[in-house]
Coordinates of C-alpha atoms in Angstrom, one line a residue:
M158 CA 106.5 136.9 92.8
P159 CA 108.0 133.7 91.5
N160 CA 109.4 131.2 94.0
L161 CA 112.1 129.9 91.8
E162 CA 115.0 132.2 91.1
H163 CA 118.5 131.4 89.8
P164 CA 120.8 133.7 87.8
A165 CA 122.1 130.9 85.6
Y166 CA 118.7 130.1 84.0
P167 CA 116.2 132.3 82.1
A168 CA 113.3 133.6 84.2
A169 CA 110.8 132.3 81.6
D170 CA 112.1 128.8 82.0
L171 CA 112.0 129.0 85.8
L172 CA 108.4 130.4 85.6
R173 CA 107.3 127.5 83.4
L174 CA 109.1 125.0 85.6
E175 CA 107.3 126.4 88.7
S176 CA 103.9 125.9 86.9
L177 CA 104.7 122.3 86.0
V178 CA 105.8 121.2 89.5
P179 CA 103.2 122.6 92.0
C180 CA 103.8 122.0 95.7
R181 CA 107.4 121.0 95.0
E182 CA 108.9 124.5 94.7
S183 CA 111.2 124.0 97.8
Q184 CA 112.6 120.8 96.5
V185 CA 113.2 122.2 93.1
S186 CA 114.9 125.3 94.6
M187 CA 117.2 123.0 96.6
L188 CA 118.1 121.0 93.5
L189 CA 118.9 124.2 91.6
S190 CA 121.2 125.3 94.4
I191 CA 122.9 122.0 94.4
F192 CA 123.3 121.9 90.6
G193 CA 124.7 125.4 90.3
E194 CA 125.5 126.8 86.9
R195 CA 125.9 124.5 83.9
Q196 CA 129.7 124.5 83.9
H197 CA 130.0 124.2 87.7
F198 CA 131.0 120.8 89.2
S199 CA 128.0 119.6 91.3
F200 CA 128.0 116.9 94.0
P201 CA 129.3 113.6 92.6
S202 CA 126.1 111.8 93.8
I203 CA 122.7 112.8 95.1
F204 CA 120.4 110.4 96.8
I205 CA 116.6 111.3 96.7
Y206 CA 114.2 109.2 98.6
G207 CA 110.5 109.3 99.5
H208 CA 107.3 107.2 99.4
T209 CA 105.8 106.1 96.1
S210 CA 104.0 108.9 94.2
S211 CA 105.7 111.7 96.0
G212 CA 107.0 113.3 92.8
K213 CA 110.6 112.2 92.7
T214 CA 110.7 110.9 89.1
Y215 CA 108.4 113.5 87.7
V216 CA 110.2 116.5 89.3
M217 CA 113.6 115.2 88.1
Q218 CA 112.4 114.6 84.5
T219 CA 110.6 117.9 84.4
L220 CA 113.5 119.9 85.8
L221 CA 116.2 118.4 83.5
T222 CA 113.9 118.6 80.4
T223 CA 112.6 122.2 81.0
L224 CA 116.1 123.6 81.7
Q225 CA 117.5 121.5 78.8
L226 CA 120.3 120.1 81.0
P227 CA 122.2 117.1 79.4
H228 CA 121.0 114.0 81.2
V229 CA 120.5 110.2 81.0
F230 CA 117.4 108.7 82.6
V231 CA 117.4 104.9 83.3
N232 CA 114.9 102.8 85.2
C233 CA 116.8 100.1 87.1
V234 CA 113.8 97.7 87.0
E235 CA 113.8 97.6 83.2
Y236 CA 117.6 97.2 83.1
F237 CA 118.0 94.7 85.9
T238 CA 121.6 93.6 85.3
S239 CA 124.8 95.6 85.5
R240 CA 125.6 95.0 81.8
L241 CA 122.2 96.1 80.6
L242 CA 122.3 99.2 82.8
L243 CA 125.8 100.3 81.7
E244 CA 125.0 99.7 78.1
E245 CA 121.8 101.6 78.3
I246 CA 123.6 104.6 79.7
L247 CA 126.1 104.5 76.8
I248 CA 123.4 104.0 74.2
Q249 CA 121.4 107.1 75.5
L250 CA 124.6 109.1 75.4
Q251 CA 125.3 108.1 71.8
S252 CA 121.7 108.5 70.6
S253 CA 121.7 112.2 71.6
S254 CA 125.1 112.8 70.0
S255 CA 125.3 114.8 66.8
D256 CA 127.5 112.1 65.2
T257 CA 125.0 109.7 63.6
E258 CA 127.6 107.2 62.7
Q259 CA 128.1 106.2 66.3
T260 CA 124.6 104.6 66.9
C261 CA 125.8 101.0 66.6
P262 CA 125.1 98.6 69.5
V263 CA 127.3 99.0 72.5
H264 CA 129.1 96.1 74.2
C265 CA 130.2 96.8 77.8
D266 CA 131.5 93.8 79.7
S267 CA 133.1 95.5 82.7
L268 CA 133.3 98.7 84.6
N269 CA 136.7 99.4 83.0
D270 CA 135.1 99.2 79.5
F271 CA 132.3 101.5 80.8
V272 CA 134.7 104.2 82.0
R273 CA 136.6 104.1 78.7
L274 CA 133.5 104.3 76.6
F275 CA 131.9 106.9 78.8
K276 CA 134.9 109.2 78.4
Q277 CA 134.6 108.8 74.6
A278 CA 130.9 109.5 74.6
V279 CA 131.3 112.6 76.7
A280 CA 134.0 113.9 74.5
R281 CA 131.9 113.2 71.4
R282 CA 129.1 115.3 72.8
E283 CA 131.5 118.1 73.8
L284 CA 130.3 118.1 77.4
Q285 CA 133.7 118.6 79.0
D286 CA 132.6 122.0 80.4
E287 CA 129.0 121.1 81.2
T288 CA 127.5 118.9 83.9
L289 CA 126.0 115.6 82.7
Y290 CA 123.3 114.1 85.0
I291 CA 122.8 110.4 85.2
V292 CA 119.5 109.6 86.9
L293 CA 118.9 106.1 88.1
D294 CA 115.2 105.5 89.0
R295 CA 114.2 102.7 91.3
A296 CA 117.9 102.6 92.4
E297 CA 117.2 100.1 95.2
Q298 CA 117.6 97.5 92.4
L299 CA 121.3 98.2 92.4
R300 CA 121.6 96.2 95.6
E301 CA 120.8 93.1 93.6
M302 CA 123.7 93.7 91.2
E303 CA 127.5 93.2 91.6
A304 CA 129.0 94.7 94.8
N305 CA 131.2 97.1 92.8
I306 CA 128.3 98.8 90.9
L307 CA 126.9 101.1 93.6
P308 CA 130.3 102.3 94.8
A309 CA 131.4 103.0 91.2
F310 CA 128.3 105.1 90.5
L311 CA 128.9 107.1 93.7
R312 CA 132.5 107.8 92.6
L313 CA 131.8 108.1 88.8
Q314 CA 133.0 111.7 88.8
E315 CA 136.3 110.7 90.3
L316 CA 136.7 107.6 88.1
T317 CA 136.0 109.3 84.8
D318 CA 137.5 112.7 85.7
R319 CA 134.4 114.3 84.0
N320 CA 131.8 116.8 85.2
V321 CA 129.1 114.2 85.9
T322 CA 126.5 113.8 88.7
V323 CA 124.7 110.6 89.5
V324 CA 121.2 111.0 90.9
L325 CA 119.7 108.0 92.7
L326 CA 115.9 107.9 93.2
S327 CA 114.6 105.4 95.7
E328 CA 111.7 104.6 98.0
I329 CA 113.9 103.4 100.9
V330 CA 116.2 105.3 103.2
W331 CA 120.0 105.5 102.6
E332 CA 120.7 103.4 105.8
L333 CA 119.0 100.4 104.2
F334 CA 120.6 101.2 100.9
C335 CA 124.3 101.7 101.5
P336 CA 126.6 98.6 101.2
N337 CA 128.5 97.2 104.2
V338 CA 131.9 98.3 102.8
G339 CA 132.8 101.9 103.0
C340 CA 131.7 104.1 100.1
L341 CA 131.3 107.8 99.3
E342 CA 128.3 109.3 101.0
P343 CA 125.9 111.0 98.6
F344 CA 124.0 114.2 99.3
T345 CA 120.7 113.0 100.8
M346 CA 117.4 114.7 100.0
Y347 CA 113.9 113.7 101.2
F348 CA 110.6 114.2 99.3
P349 CA 107.8 114.2 101.8
D350 CA 104.3 112.9 101.0
Y351 CA 101.8 115.3 99.5
S352 CA 99.4 116.7 102.2
I353 CA 95.7 116.8 101.5
G354 CA 96.0 120.5 100.6
H355 CA 98.7 119.7 98.1
L356 CA 96.6 116.9 96.6
Q357 CA 93.6 119.3 96.4
K358 CA 95.7 121.9 94.5
I359 CA 97.3 119.4 92.1
L360 CA 94.1 117.5 91.2
S361 CA 92.1 120.7 90.8
Q362 CA 94.4 121.8 88.0
N363 CA 92.9 119.1 85.7
H364 CA 89.4 120.5 85.6
P365 CA 87.5 120.1 82.3
P366 CA 87.1 123.3 80.3
E367 CA 83.3 123.0 80.1
Y368 CA 83.0 123.3 83.9
S369 CA 84.2 126.0 86.2
A370 CA 87.3 125.6 88.4
D371 CA 85.3 126.1 91.6
F372 CA 82.9 123.3 90.6
Y373 CA 85.7 120.8 89.9
S374 CA 87.5 121.9 93.1
A375 CA 84.4 121.1 95.1
Y376 CA 84.3 117.7 93.5
I377 CA 88.0 117.0 94.4
N378 CA 87.3 118.1 97.9
I379 CA 84.5 115.5 98.2
L380 CA 86.7 112.8 96.6
L381 CA 89.6 113.4 99.0
G382 CA 87.1 113.4 101.9
V383 CA 86.3 109.8 101.0
F384 CA 89.6 108.4 99.8
Y385 CA 92.3 110.3 101.6
M386 CA 92.3 108.0 104.7
V387 CA 92.8 104.9 102.5
C388 CA 94.8 106.2 99.6
R389 CA 97.5 108.9 99.3
D390 CA 98.8 107.8 95.9
L391 CA 98.4 110.8 93.5
K392 CA 98.2 108.6 90.4
E393 CA 95.4 106.5 91.9
L394 CA 93.5 109.6 93.1
R395 CA 93.8 111.1 89.6
H396 CA 92.5 107.9 88.1
L397 CA 89.5 107.9 90.5
A398 CA 88.8 111.5 89.9
A399 CA 88.6 111.0 86.2
L400 CA 86.6 107.8 86.5
N401 CA 83.8 109.2 88.8
F402 CA 83.5 112.8 87.5
A403 CA 80.8 112.0 84.9
K404 CA 78.6 110.5 87.6
Y405 CA 79.1 113.6 89.8
C406 CA 77.9 115.8 86.9
E407 CA 74.7 113.8 86.1
P408 CA 72.3 116.0 88.1
V409 CA 73.8 119.1 86.4
V410 CA 73.5 117.6 83.0
R411 CA 69.9 116.6 83.6
G412 CA 69.0 120.0 84.9
E413 CA 68.1 118.7 88.4
A414 CA 70.7 120.8 90.1
N415 CA 73.2 123.6 89.5
E416 CA 76.9 123.6 90.2
R417 CA 76.3 125.1 93.6
D418 CA 73.9 122.4 94.9
T419 CA 76.6 120.5 96.7
R420 CA 74.2 118.5 98.8
K421 CA 72.3 117.1 95.9
L422 CA 75.6 116.3 94.0
W423 CA 77.0 114.6 97.1
K424 CA 73.9 112.4 97.6
N425 CA 74.2 111.3 93.9
I426 CA 77.9 110.4 94.0
E427 CA 78.1 109.0 97.5
P428 CA 77.1 105.4 96.8
H429 CA 79.4 105.2 93.8
L430 CA 82.4 106.5 95.7
K431 CA 81.8 103.9 98.4
A432 CA 81.6 101.2 95.7
A433 CA 84.8 102.5 94.2
M434 CA 86.6 102.4 97.5
Q435 CA 86.2 98.6 97.6
T436 CA 88.4 98.3 94.6
V437 CA 91.1 100.9 95.2
Y438 CA 94.4 99.7 93.6
L439 CA 92.8 96.4 92.5
R440 CA 91.9 97.2 88.9
E441 CA 89.5 94.3 88.9
I442 CA 87.5 95.8 86.0
S443 CA 88.5 98.1 83.2
S444 CA 87.6 101.8 83.2
S445 CA 85.1 101.3 80.4
Q446 CA 83.3 98.5 82.4
W447 CA 83.2 100.8 85.5
E448 CA 81.7 103.6 83.5
R449 CA 79.1 101.3 81.9
L450 CA 78.2 100.0 85.3
Q451 CA 77.7 103.5 86.7
H452 CA 75.5 104.4 83.6
D453 CA 73.3 101.3 84.0
G454 CA 73.0 101.9 87.8
G455 CA 74.1 98.3 88.7
E456 CA 75.9 96.9 91.7
P457 CA 79.7 96.3 91.5
G458 CA 79.2 92.6 92.2
Q459 CA 77.2 92.1 89.0
L460 CA 80.4 92.3 86.9
K461 CA 82.4 89.1 86.6
G462 CA 85.8 89.7 88.0
L463 CA 84.9 92.4 90.5
S464 CA 85.9 91.7 94.1
A465 CA 87.6 88.5 93.0
H466 CA 88.9 87.9 96.5
T467 CA 85.4 86.9 97.5
H468 CA 85.5 84.0 95.0
V469 CA 88.7 82.4 96.2
E470 CA 88.8 78.6 96.1
L471 CA 89.6 76.8 99.3
P472 CA 89.6 73.1 100.4
Y473 CA 86.4 71.8 101.8
Y474 CA 87.2 71.9 105.5
S475 CA 89.2 75.2 105.2
K476 CA 85.9 76.9 104.3
F477 CA 84.2 75.6 107.4
L478 CA 87.3 76.5 109.5
L479 CA 87.1 80.1 108.1
I480 CA 83.4 80.3 108.9
A481 CA 84.0 79.0 112.4
A482 CA 86.8 81.5 112.9
Y483 CA 84.6 84.4 111.8
L484 CA 81.9 83.3 114.2
A485 CA 84.4 83.0 117.0
S486 CA 85.8 86.4 116.3
Y487 CA 82.5 88.3 116.2
N488 CA 80.3 86.5 118.6
P489 CA 80.8 86.7 122.4
V490 CA 81.9 83.6 124.2
R491 CA 78.8 83.5 126.4
T492 CA 76.6 83.0 123.3
D493 CA 78.3 79.8 122.1
K494 CA 76.1 77.6 124.2
R495 CA 72.9 79.2 122.8
F496 CA 74.1 79.2 119.2
F497 CA 76.0 75.9 118.8
L498 CA 74.4 73.4 121.3
K499 CA 71.2 71.6 120.4
H500 CA 70.1 71.0 124.0
H501 CA 71.3 74.1 125.7
G502 CA 68.6 74.2 128.4
K503 CA 66.3 77.1 129.2
I504 CA 67.4 80.6 128.3
R505 CA 66.2 83.3 130.6
K506 CA 65.0 86.4 128.7
T507 CA 66.4 89.6 130.1
N508 CA 66.2 93.2 128.9
F509 CA 69.5 94.0 130.5
M510 CA 72.2 94.8 127.9
K511 CA 75.7 95.9 128.7
K512 CA 76.6 99.3 127.4
H513 CA 79.4 98.1 125.2
E514 CA 77.2 95.4 123.6
K515 CA 74.9 98.0 122.1
T516 CA 77.6 98.7 119.5
S517 CA 77.8 96.3 116.5
N518 CA 80.7 93.9 116.9
H519 CA 81.6 94.5 113.2
L520 CA 82.5 98.1 114.2
L521 CA 84.6 97.0 117.1
G522 CA 86.6 94.6 114.9
P523 CA 87.5 90.9 115.4
K524 CA 88.3 89.5 118.8
P525 CA 91.0 86.8 119.4
F526 CA 89.9 83.3 120.2
P527 CA 91.7 80.1 121.3
L528 CA 92.2 77.1 119.1
D529 CA 89.9 74.8 121.2
R530 CA 87.0 77.2 120.7
L531 CA 87.6 77.3 117.0
L532 CA 87.5 73.5 116.8
A533 CA 84.4 73.3 119.0
I534 CA 82.5 75.6 116.7
L535 CA 83.8 73.7 113.7
Y536 CA 82.4 70.4 115.0
S537 CA 79.1 72.1 115.6
I538 CA 78.6 73.6 112.1
V539 CA 79.9 70.6 110.1
D540 CA 77.3 67.9 109.6
N541 CA 79.5 64.8 109.9
R542 CA 82.1 64.1 112.6
V543 CA 85.5 65.6 112.0
A544 CA 88.5 64.1 113.7
P545 CA 91.2 66.5 114.9
T546 CA 93.8 65.1 112.5
A547 CA 97.0 66.7 111.3
N548 CA 95.1 67.6 108.1
I549 CA 92.8 70.0 110.0
F550 CA 95.7 71.6 111.8
S551 CA 97.7 72.0 108.6
Q552 CA 94.7 73.8 107.0
I553 CA 94.6 76.2 109.9
T554 CA 98.3 77.0 109.2
S555 CA 97.6 77.5 105.5
L556 CA 94.8 80.0 106.4
V557 CA 97.3 81.9 108.5
T558 CA 99.8 81.8 105.6
L559 CA 97.1 83.2 103.2
Q560 CA 96.5 86.0 105.8
L561 CA 92.8 84.9 106.1
L562 CA 93.6 84.3 109.8
S563 CA 96.2 86.0 111.9
M564 CA 97.9 84.6 114.9
V565 CA 97.8 86.7 118.1
G566 CA 100.8 86.5 120.5
Q567 CA 103.7 84.2 120.4
Q568 CA 103.6 80.7 118.8
D569 CA 105.2 79.1 121.9
Q570 CA 102.7 80.3 124.5
L571 CA 101.7 77.6 127.0
D572 CA 97.9 78.1 126.9
G573 CA 97.7 77.3 123.2
P574 CA 97.7 79.6 120.1
R575 CA 95.1 82.4 119.7
Y576 CA 93.8 83.6 116.3
K577 CA 91.8 86.4 114.7
C578 CA 89.7 86.2 111.6
T579 CA 90.8 89.0 109.1
V580 CA 88.2 88.6 106.3
S581 CA 85.0 90.6 105.8
L582 CA 81.4 89.6 106.2
D583 CA 80.9 89.6 102.4
F584 CA 83.8 87.2 102.0
I585 CA 82.2 84.8 104.6
R586 CA 78.8 85.1 102.9
A587 CA 80.4 84.2 99.5
I588 CA 82.1 81.1 101.1
A589 CA 78.9 80.1 103.0
R590 CA 76.9 80.1 99.8

């Protein structure tokens, strides 16, 4: 039984729409209820918000296109001034008009001009009895424009006396969006993030025809098991799925395993997924380079440009400061005398080890350290004598600004500032080399 039902639209279109927007049936059903029939007046403005890659833009585009509702779709990042935005709306209205003579450039210098030209464009398209939808994607950019733009869009139905609904798509909540002055409150709607079950269902729909749906679904399950805790972005997960699927299929192609040998397939793909997790979102190499690297069986660090953050250039003493900070974060205080003093006296050997020290310090994370300990380790690892000048202290501040170090607590604490080192062991190894 179909989830989407509405008497104003054909059942075939609703069935096709349902297949195009999986896991968003409740949101689409709500939008259809708000829209009503074509000739009905809808809400003057609708505000839809949710995190990135939660389907806001895709659902709106698919809904309006599938049901063939008259609409204008504008990205506010591309048209970043009020004049560009208003002119683009009028241009899209004219380009879809049956009158081909009215495709000349549009000049709109003010809201008064926009209201006048908008009425003419709607009359030319004969939309007086049909709702026109103006969708403004990345609508938070409207806050950077003139103060009258957002209130005007919220009251556009009243200003133009036409059957028009403005839909605002944003990643921030309305409380951070609305202006200080009073304005018409839109109908607010929230798009939640996709759950892991939703992502499994959506990504499994893209299985290649030469493999079974169960085989590809098992691959997506493995992929989400690795990446779901660090990445919820559907676009990024779809990219990772397409990029690593050939490596997952290698044992099947070579005849070493069949599609049901999940254990063998997992052992083959595991190191490559871990390598891919180091570069999620970064795009440090192209997809073709990544596929070539997988085919050759090399390590990610062999490609120039991969993990570029490990090759950052720092001033001479900043590198030593960062190494000293890493040592201070991951070594216990009681080991400083043994590691950093040349004449530390006799060390008594004991087999006693505290329970919590049996765990690697890298798993426990960095520990905070005071400034004087950082400087003491710095003087120990640098060959020549370093005076505690303002230059050294300014480089510590620069490392905090670059987020290579983080300050713990308040800056005005009496016992001096405390820091943590936030970089990885690979980063420190690259700098130490």
